[in-house]
PDB file of C-alpha atoms in Angstrom:
ATOM      1  CA  UNK A   1     161.788 102.865  65.986  1.00 44.00           C
ATOM      2  CA  UNK A   2     162.332 106.574  66.411  1.00 47.00           C
ATOM      3  CA  UNK A   3     163.104 107.638  69.965  1.00 79.00           C
ATOM      4  CA  UNK A   4     160.224 110.143  69.784  1.00 91.00           C
ATOM      5  CA  UNK A   5     157.914 107.138  70.255  1.00 96.00           C
ATOM      6  CA  UNK A   6     158.687 104.925  73.219  1.00 96.00           C
ATOM      7  CA  UNK A   7     157.570 101.302  72.899  1.00 97.00           C
ATOM      8  CA  UNK A   8     157.425  98.493  75.445  1.00 97.00           C
ATOM      9  CA  UNK A   9     155.600  95.176  75.753  1.00 97.00           C
ATOM     10  CA  UNK A  10     154.306  93.612  78.940  1.00 96.00           C
ATOM     11  CA  UNK A  11     151.699  90.880  79.403  1.00 94.00           C
ATOM     12  CA  UNK A  12     150.578  91.084  75.753  1.00 98.00           C
ATOM     13  CA  UNK A  13     150.137  94.877  75.958  1.00 98.00           C
ATOM     14  CA  UNK A  14     152.114  97.107  73.593  1.00 98.00           C
ATOM     15  CA  UNK A  15     152.516 100.555  75.128  1.00 98.00           C
ATOM     16  CA  UNK A  16     153.283 103.366  72.689  1.00 98.00           C
ATOM     17  CA  UNK A  17     154.339 106.585  74.391  1.00 98.00           C
ATOM     18  CA  UNK A  18     154.593 110.022  72.814  1.00 98.00           C
ATOM     19  CA  UNK A  19     158.069 111.142  73.779  1.00 96.00           C
ATOM     20  CA  UNK A  20     158.787 114.761  72.827  1.00 95.00           C
ATOM     21  CA  UNK A  21     158.356 116.431  76.222  1.00 94.00           C
ATOM     22  CA  UNK A  22     160.270 119.536  75.096  1.00 93.00           C
ATOM     23  CA  UNK A  23     157.588 120.028  72.389  1.00 94.00           C
ATOM     24  CA  UNK A  24     154.669 118.993  74.602  1.00 96.00           C
ATOM     25  CA  UNK A  25     154.596 115.710  72.674  1.00 97.00           C
ATOM     26  CA  UNK A  26     153.493 117.479  69.473  1.00 96.00           C
ATOM     27  CA  UNK A  27     153.270 114.903  66.683  1.00 97.00           C
ATOM     28  CA  UNK A  28     155.646 115.302  63.753  1.00 95.00           C
ATOM     29  CA  UNK A  29     156.366 113.251  60.631  1.00 93.00           C
ATOM     30  CA  UNK A  30     158.826 110.942  62.356  1.00 95.00           C
ATOM     31  CA  UNK A  31     156.290 110.160  65.080  1.00 97.00           C
ATOM     32  CA  UNK A  32     153.544 109.353  62.576  1.00 97.00           C
ATOM     33  CA  UNK A  33     155.885 107.041  60.692  1.00 96.00           C
ATOM     34  CA  UNK A  34     156.964 105.297  63.895  1.00 97.00           C
ATOM     35  CA  UNK A  35     153.370 104.890  65.102  1.00 98.00           C
ATOM     36  CA  UNK A  36     152.249 103.440  61.771  1.00 98.00           C
ATOM     37  CA  UNK A  37     155.141 100.998  61.717  1.00 98.00           C
ATOM     38  CA  UNK A  38     154.416  99.909  65.288  1.00 98.00           C
ATOM     39  CA  UNK A  39     150.721  99.328  64.561  1.00 98.00           C
ATOM     40  CA  UNK A  40     151.487  97.375  61.393  1.00 98.00           C
ATOM     41  CA  UNK A  41     153.843  95.110  63.304  1.00 98.00           C
ATOM     42  CA  UNK A  42     151.437  94.701  66.226  1.00 98.00           C
ATOM     43  CA  UNK A  43     148.587  93.810  63.890  1.00 98.00           C
ATOM     44  CA  UNK A  44     150.441  90.695  62.748  1.00 98.00           C
ATOM     45  CA  UNK A  45     151.966  89.765  66.108  1.00 98.00           C
ATOM     46  CA  UNK A  46     149.790  87.208  67.893  1.00 98.00           C
ATOM     47  CA  UNK A  47     151.618  87.957  71.144  1.00 98.00           C
ATOM     48  CA  UNK A  48     150.171  91.497  71.167  1.00 98.00           C
ATOM     49  CA  UNK A  49     146.549  91.634  72.310  1.00 98.00           C
ATOM     50  CA  UNK A  50     146.129  95.324  73.230  1.00 98.00           C
ATOM     51  CA  UNK A  51     147.753  98.654  72.355  1.00 98.00           C
ATOM     52  CA  UNK A  52     147.974 101.391  74.983  1.00 98.00           C
ATOM     53  CA  UNK A  53     148.594 104.975  73.815  1.00 98.00           C
ATOM     54  CA  UNK A  54     149.895 107.484  76.325  1.00 98.00           C
ATOM     55  CA  UNK A  55     151.912 110.633  76.809  1.00 97.00           C
ATOM     56  CA  UNK A  56     153.196 111.461  80.260  1.00 90.00           C
ATOM     57  CA  UNK A  57     151.564 112.558  83.513  1.00 87.00           C
ATOM     58  CA  UNK A  58     151.464 116.196  82.406  1.00 90.00           C
ATOM     59  CA  UNK A  59     150.750 116.094  78.667  1.00 96.00           C
ATOM     60  CA  UNK A  60     149.200 113.644  76.212  1.00 98.00           C
ATOM     61  CA  UNK A  61     149.949 115.623  73.059  1.00 98.00           C
ATOM     62  CA  UNK A  62     149.695 119.253  71.989  1.00 97.00           C
ATOM     63  CA  UNK A  63     148.496 118.000  68.592  1.00 97.00           C
ATOM     64  CA  UNK A  64     150.256 118.257  65.265  1.00 94.00           C
ATOM     65  CA  UNK A  65     153.605 120.016  65.213  1.00 93.00           C
ATOM     66  CA  UNK A  66     152.557 123.212  63.460  1.00 87.00           C
ATOM     67  CA  UNK A  67     156.051 123.724  62.065  1.00 84.00           C
ATOM     68  CA  UNK A  68     155.365 120.723  59.816  1.00 82.00           C
ATOM     69  CA  UNK A  69     152.414 122.545  58.264  1.00 73.00           C
ATOM     70  CA  UNK A  70     154.064 125.820  57.288  1.00 70.00           C
ATOM     71  CA  UNK A  71     154.621 125.590  53.549  1.00 63.00           C
ATOM     72  CA  UNK A  72     152.765 122.273  53.201  1.00 68.00           C
ATOM     73  CA  UNK A  73     150.416 122.544  50.216  1.00 68.00           C
ATOM     74  CA  UNK A  74     148.536 119.260  50.392  1.00 74.00           C
ATOM     75  CA  UNK A  75     147.966 116.022  52.256  1.00 81.00           C
ATOM     76  CA  UNK A  76     148.773 113.404  49.627  1.00 86.00           C
ATOM     77  CA  UNK A  77     147.508 109.816  50.043  1.00 88.00           C
ATOM     78  CA  UNK A  78     151.013 108.689  51.038  1.00 92.00           C
ATOM     79  CA  UNK A  79     151.470 111.453  53.607  1.00 93.00           C
ATOM     80  CA  UNK A  80     152.610 109.875  56.910  1.00 95.00           C
ATOM     81  CA  UNK A  81     149.705 111.553  58.691  1.00 95.00           C
ATOM     82  CA  UNK A  82     147.080 109.977  56.434  1.00 96.00           C
ATOM     83  CA  UNK A  83     148.795 106.586  56.533  1.00 98.00           C
ATOM     84  CA  UNK A  84     148.599 106.646  60.323  1.00 98.00           C
ATOM     85  CA  UNK A  85     144.961 107.766  60.387  1.00 98.00           C
ATOM     86  CA  UNK A  86     143.862 104.914  58.154  1.00 98.00           C
ATOM     87  CA  UNK A  87     146.038 102.390  59.989  1.00 98.00           C
ATOM     88  CA  UNK A  88     144.587 103.216  63.386  1.00 98.00           C
ATOM     89  CA  UNK A  89     141.020 103.488  62.050  1.00 98.00           C
ATOM     90  CA  UNK A  90     141.197  99.900  60.791  1.00 98.00           C
ATOM     91  CA  UNK A  91     143.418  98.451  63.522  1.00 98.00           C
ATOM     92  CA  UNK A  92     141.805  95.138  64.531  1.00 98.00           C
ATOM     93  CA  UNK A  93     142.997  94.904  68.121  1.00 98.00           C
ATOM     94  CA  UNK A  94     141.671  97.001  71.015  1.00 98.00           C
ATOM     95  CA  UNK A  95     143.320 100.351  71.661  1.00 98.00           C
ATOM     96  CA  UNK A  96     143.275 102.163  75.005  1.00 98.00           C
ATOM     97  CA  UNK A  97     144.220 105.812  75.505  1.00 98.00           C
ATOM     98  CA  UNK A  98     145.605 107.222  78.748  1.00 98.00           C
ATOM     99  CA  UNK A  99     145.302 110.997  78.585  1.00 98.00           C
ATOM    100  CA  UNK A 100     146.753 113.566  80.972  1.00 98.00           C
ATOM    101  CA  UNK A 101     147.160 117.289  80.481  1.00 98.00           C
ATOM    102  CA  UNK A 102     146.814 118.772  77.011  1.00 98.00           C
ATOM    103  CA  UNK A 103     145.019 116.731  74.343  1.00 98.00           C
ATOM    104  CA  UNK A 104     144.843 119.143  71.419  1.00 98.00           C
ATOM    105  CA  UNK A 105     143.567 118.502  67.906  1.00 98.00           C
ATOM    106  CA  UNK A 106     144.454 114.938  67.006  1.00 98.00           C
ATOM    107  CA  UNK A 107     145.080 114.441  70.721  1.00 98.00           C
ATOM    108  CA  UNK A 108     141.290 114.565  71.035  1.00 98.00           C
ATOM    109  CA  UNK A 109     140.155 113.144  67.685  1.00 98.00           C
ATOM    110  CA  UNK A 110     142.314 110.056  68.205  1.00 98.00           C
ATOM    111  CA  UNK A 111     140.084 109.163  71.158  1.00 98.00           C
ATOM    112  CA  UNK A 112     137.181 108.614  68.768  1.00 98.00           C
ATOM    113  CA  UNK A 113     139.107 105.628  67.378  1.00 98.00           C
ATOM    114  CA  UNK A 114     140.038 104.116  70.735  1.00 98.00           C
ATOM    115  CA  UNK A 115     138.057 101.361  72.394  1.00 98.00           C
ATOM    116  CA  UNK A 116     138.591 102.517  75.967  1.00 98.00           C
ATOM    117  CA  UNK A 117     139.643 105.970  77.181  1.00 98.00           C
ATOM    118  CA  UNK A 118     141.020 106.928  80.593  1.00 98.00           C
ATOM    119  CA  UNK A 119     141.430 110.616  81.393  1.00 98.00           C
ATOM    120  CA  UNK A 120     143.388 112.210  84.198  1.00 98.00           C
ATOM    121  CA  UNK A 121     141.537 114.885  86.119  1.00 98.00           C
ATOM    122  CA  UNK A 122     144.027 117.427  84.721  1.00 98.00           C
ATOM    123  CA  UNK A 123     143.222 116.568  81.095  1.00 98.00           C
ATOM    124  CA  UNK A 124     142.244 119.511  78.924  1.00 98.00           C
ATOM    125  CA  UNK A 125     140.845 118.679  75.506  1.00 98.00           C
ATOM    126  CA  UNK A 126     140.464 120.984  72.519  1.00 98.00           C
ATOM    127  CA  UNK A 127     139.587 120.834  68.823  1.00 98.00           C
ATOM    128  CA  UNK A 128     141.203 124.051  67.504  1.00 97.00           C
ATOM    129  CA  UNK A 129     140.901 123.393  63.772  1.00 97.00           C
ATOM    130  CA  UNK A 130     138.501 126.221  62.896  1.00 97.00           C
ATOM    131  CA  UNK A 131     140.433 128.670  65.083  1.00 97.00           C
ATOM    132  CA  UNK A 132     143.505 127.825  62.977  1.00 95.00           C
ATOM    133  CA  UNK A 133     141.623 128.373  59.709  1.00 95.00           C
ATOM    134  CA  UNK A 134     141.386 124.613  59.135  1.00 96.00           C
ATOM    135  CA  UNK A 135     138.687 121.931  59.175  1.00 97.00           C
ATOM    136  CA  UNK A 136     138.156 118.792  61.305  1.00 98.00           C
ATOM    137  CA  UNK A 137     140.210 115.653  60.677  1.00 97.00           C
ATOM    138  CA  UNK A 138     140.389 111.936  61.509  1.00 98.00           C
ATOM    139  CA  UNK A 139     136.683 111.475  60.629  1.00 98.00           C
ATOM    140  CA  UNK A 140     135.733 113.655  63.601  1.00 98.00           C
ATOM    141  CA  UNK A 141     133.077 115.413  61.513  1.00 98.00           C
ATOM    142  CA  UNK A 142     131.379 112.007  61.270  1.00 98.00           C
ATOM    143  CA  UNK A 143     132.167 110.373  64.604  1.00 98.00           C
ATOM    144  CA  UNK A 144     131.895 113.280  67.030  1.00 98.00           C
ATOM    145  CA  UNK A 145     128.237 114.175  66.259  1.00 98.00           C
ATOM    146  CA  UNK A 146     127.330 110.497  66.510  1.00 98.00           C
ATOM    147  CA  UNK A 147     129.070 110.233  69.858  1.00 98.00           C
ATOM    148  CA  UNK A 148     127.801 113.395  71.555  1.00 98.00           C
ATOM    149  CA  UNK A 149     125.088 114.864  69.319  1.00 98.00           C
ATOM    150  CA  UNK A 150     125.147 117.504  66.607  1.00 98.00           C
ATOM    151  CA  UNK A 151     124.769 120.576  68.807  1.00 98.00           C
ATOM    152  CA  UNK A 152     127.534 119.710  71.245  1.00 98.00           C
ATOM    153  CA  UNK A 153     129.818 118.624  68.394  1.00 98.00           C
ATOM    154  CA  UNK A 154     129.177 121.926  66.632  1.00 98.00           C
ATOM    155  CA  UNK A 155     130.072 123.856  69.767  1.00 98.00           C
ATOM    156  CA  UNK A 156     133.347 121.988  70.233  1.00 98.00           C
ATOM    157  CA  UNK A 157     134.366 122.092  66.563  1.00 98.00           C
ATOM    158  CA  UNK A 158     133.098 125.490  65.418  1.00 98.00           C
ATOM    159  CA  UNK A 159     134.021 127.463  68.540  1.00 98.00           C
ATOM    160  CA  UNK A 160     137.208 125.506  69.283  1.00 97.00           C
ATOM    161  CA  UNK A 161     136.211 125.573  72.945  1.00 94.00           C
ATOM    162  CA  UNK A 162     138.496 123.661  75.341  1.00 97.00           C
ATOM    163  CA  UNK A 163     136.758 121.262  77.686  1.00 98.00           C
ATOM    164  CA  UNK A 164     137.664 119.351  80.822  1.00 98.00           C
ATOM    165  CA  UNK A 165     138.066 115.661  81.546  1.00 98.00           C
ATOM    166  CA  UNK A 166     134.815 115.588  83.491  1.00 98.00           C
ATOM    167  CA  UNK A 167     132.951 117.263  80.632  1.00 98.00           C
ATOM    168  CA  UNK A 168     134.402 114.706  78.229  1.00 98.00           C
ATOM    169  CA  UNK A 169     133.244 111.848  80.435  1.00 98.00           C
ATOM    170  CA  UNK A 170     129.764 113.326  80.787  1.00 98.00           C
ATOM    171  CA  UNK A 171     129.534 113.587  76.990  1.00 98.00           C
ATOM    172  CA  UNK A 172     130.560 109.963  76.572  1.00 98.00           C
ATOM    173  CA  UNK A 173     134.082 110.532  75.266  1.00 98.00           C
ATOM    174  CA  UNK A 174     135.787 108.721  78.156  1.00 98.00           C
ATOM    175  CA  UNK A 175     135.174 105.672  80.316  1.00 97.00           C
ATOM    176  CA  UNK A 176     136.614 107.110  83.492  1.00 97.00           C
ATOM    177  CA  UNK A 177     138.424 110.048  85.041  1.00 98.00           C
ATOM    178  CA  UNK A 178     141.107 109.418  87.669  1.00 98.00           C
ATOM    179  CA  UNK A 179     143.687 111.430  89.578  1.00 97.00           C
ATOM    180  CA  UNK A 180     146.646 112.316  87.372  1.00 95.00           C
ATOM    181  CA  UNK A 181     149.040 110.382  89.617  1.00 95.00           C
ATOM    182  CA  UNK A 182     146.940 107.254  89.119  1.00 96.00           C
ATOM    183  CA  UNK A 183     146.346 107.525  85.373  1.00 97.00           C
ATOM    184  CA  UNK A 184     149.122 105.396  83.937  1.00 95.00           C
ATOM    185  CA  UNK A 185     148.700 102.649  86.540  1.00 95.00           C
ATOM    186  CA  UNK A 186     144.929 102.621  86.032  1.00 96.00           C
ATOM    187  CA  UNK A 187     145.280 102.393  82.266  1.00 97.00           C
ATOM    188  CA  UNK A 188     147.907  99.666  82.533  1.00 96.00           C
ATOM    189  CA  UNK A 189     145.631  97.626  84.814  1.00 97.00           C
ATOM    190  CA  UNK A 190     142.716  98.052  82.410  1.00 97.00           C
ATOM    191  CA  UNK A 191     144.923  97.069  79.466  1.00 98.00           C
ATOM    192  CA  UNK A 192     146.131  93.945  81.276  1.00 97.00           C
ATOM    193  CA  UNK A 193     142.536  92.992  82.100  1.00 98.00           C
ATOM    194  CA  UNK A 194     141.519  93.399  78.471  1.00 98.00           C
ATOM    195  CA  UNK A 195     144.598  91.522  77.245  1.00 98.00           C
ATOM    196  CA  UNK A 196     143.610  88.558  79.427  1.00 98.00           C
ATOM    197  CA  UNK A 197     140.295  88.169  77.570  1.00 98.00           C
ATOM    198  CA  UNK A 198     140.131  85.646  74.679  1.00 98.00           C
ATOM    199  CA  UNK A 199     141.859  87.664  71.916  1.00 98.00           C
ATOM    200  CA  UNK A 200     139.901  86.334  68.953  1.00 98.00           C
ATOM    201  CA  UNK A 201     136.576  87.004  70.648  1.00 98.00           C
ATOM    202  CA  UNK A 202     137.728  90.514  71.564  1.00 98.00           C
ATOM    203  CA  UNK A 203     138.822  91.299  68.004  1.00 98.00           C
ATOM    204  CA  UNK A 204     135.663  89.894  66.459  1.00 98.00           C
ATOM    205  CA  UNK A 205     133.553  91.893  68.906  1.00 98.00           C
ATOM    206  CA  UNK A 206     135.473  95.075  68.097  1.00 98.00           C
ATOM    207  CA  UNK A 207     134.933  94.459  64.381  1.00 98.00           C
ATOM    208  CA  UNK A 208     131.190  94.048  64.962  1.00 98.00           C
ATOM    209  CA  UNK A 209     131.048  97.226  67.038  1.00 98.00           C
ATOM    210  CA  UNK A 210     132.745  99.210  64.257  1.00 98.00           C
ATOM    211  CA  UNK A 211     131.354  97.536  61.146  1.00 98.00           C
ATOM    212  CA  UNK A 212     128.442  99.930  60.590  1.00 97.00           C
ATOM    213  CA  UNK A 213     130.707 102.937  60.052  1.00 98.00           C
ATOM    214  CA  UNK A 214     133.912 101.235  58.869  1.00 98.00           C
ATOM    215  CA  UNK A 215     133.684 102.295  55.236  1.00 98.00           C
ATOM    216  CA  UNK A 216     132.252 105.702  56.087  1.00 98.00           C
ATOM    217  CA  UNK A 217     135.158 106.418  58.451  1.00 98.00           C
ATOM    218  CA  UNK A 218     137.800 105.856  55.768  1.00 98.00           C
ATOM    219  CA  UNK A 219     135.764 107.810  53.221  1.00 98.00           C
ATOM    220  CA  UNK A 220     135.415 110.724  55.653  1.00 98.00           C
ATOM    221  CA  UNK A 221     139.120 110.692  56.545  1.00 98.00           C
ATOM    222  CA  UNK A 222     139.898 111.211  52.848  1.00 97.00           C
ATOM    223  CA  UNK A 223     137.109 113.763  52.379  1.00 97.00           C
ATOM    224  CA  UNK A 224     138.333 115.806  55.333  1.00 97.00           C
ATOM    225  CA  UNK A 225     141.937 115.506  54.108  1.00 96.00           C
ATOM    226  CA  UNK A 226     141.020 117.077  50.777  1.00 95.00           C
ATOM    227  CA  UNK A 227     139.152 119.916  52.516  1.00 96.00           C
ATOM    228  CA  UNK A 228     142.055 120.253  54.988  1.00 94.00           C
ATOM    229  CA  UNK A 229     144.518 120.578  52.098  1.00 92.00           C
ATOM    230  CA  UNK A 230     142.479 123.355  50.500  1.00 93.00           C
ATOM    231  CA  UNK A 231     142.146 125.178  53.818  1.00 94.00           C
ATOM    232  CA  UNK A 232     145.849 124.711  54.530  1.00 90.00           C
ATOM    233  CA  UNK A 233     146.774 126.599  51.382  1.00 89.00           C
ATOM    234  CA  UNK A 234     144.512 129.487  52.287  1.00 90.00           C
ATOM    235  CA  UNK A 235     145.539 132.777  53.842  1.00 91.00           C
ATOM    236  CA  UNK A 236     143.467 132.126  56.977  1.00 93.00           C
ATOM    237  CA  UNK A 237     145.343 128.973  57.921  1.00 91.00           C
ATOM    238  CA  UNK A 238     148.823 130.103  56.914  1.00 86.00           C
ATOM    239  CA  UNK A 239     148.525 133.388  58.811  1.00 89.00           C
ATOM    240  CA  UNK A 240     146.972 131.779  61.904  1.00 90.00           C
ATOM    241  CA  UNK A 241     149.583 129.016  62.003  1.00 87.00           C
ATOM    242  CA  UNK A 242     152.442 131.465  61.431  1.00 85.00           C
ATOM    243  CA  UNK A 243     151.072 133.697  64.176  1.00 84.00           C
ATOM    244  CA  UNK A 244     150.808 130.831  66.615  1.00 80.00           C
ATOM    245  CA  UNK A 245     154.324 129.671  65.837  1.00 76.00           C
ATOM    246  CA  UNK A 246     155.526 133.216  66.386  1.00 71.00           C
ATOM    247  CA  UNK A 247     153.996 133.258  69.865  1.00 71.00           C
ATOM    248  CA  UNK A 248     155.614 129.892  70.682  1.00 64.00           C
ATOM    249  CA  UNK A 249     159.097 130.913  69.535  1.00 57.00           C
TER     250      UNK A 249
END
């Protein structure tokens, strides 16, 4: 597995850690490929009961590595990003997210596909797609309004307004908020508790919880990807992304 994704197993919990601290854990092609491979292996490994996603104590992920998008003209069905989105959306075992610091773009939309979410009190979430001349992804246009209501979802998506860990919890996007120093230990304890439950009953219960929207989620991921591809080729997105990269360089 690529070093940009750290992986370890303890007490039936597979921990996958974003590991590009010099890039604020921004997700690139290699990371998507490594994450997809890890989930595919975990899906068929009876010794793995739970997956825990985390960054570090200061940053979950700054979102997609924008350098990967300059010059990209489309998101094809076999694009590593889309393969990961579909893999996680249908992953049968429970997934927990431990989020500290920045959770930008997919760093926030990924939470809509997790079964439990722990936020550090320093977490700062943001859905900057429209501000970048793009559109929502990872079925967030479907799942976010259902989770928090149409008006609040519109505010977060259309205005690209950052929001705090406490706001996220109040809206129902997180189970708990803890001190940043306690985040990883808290999430690990929660993961171990969940892993100790009867695994088949847990997986069947997760499937029942998600069955109503299962097909709609995959349909929306593809629908958004087509709209994302069109937007990505447009002048708005290319100029905004190039401008942002210029400020980061």
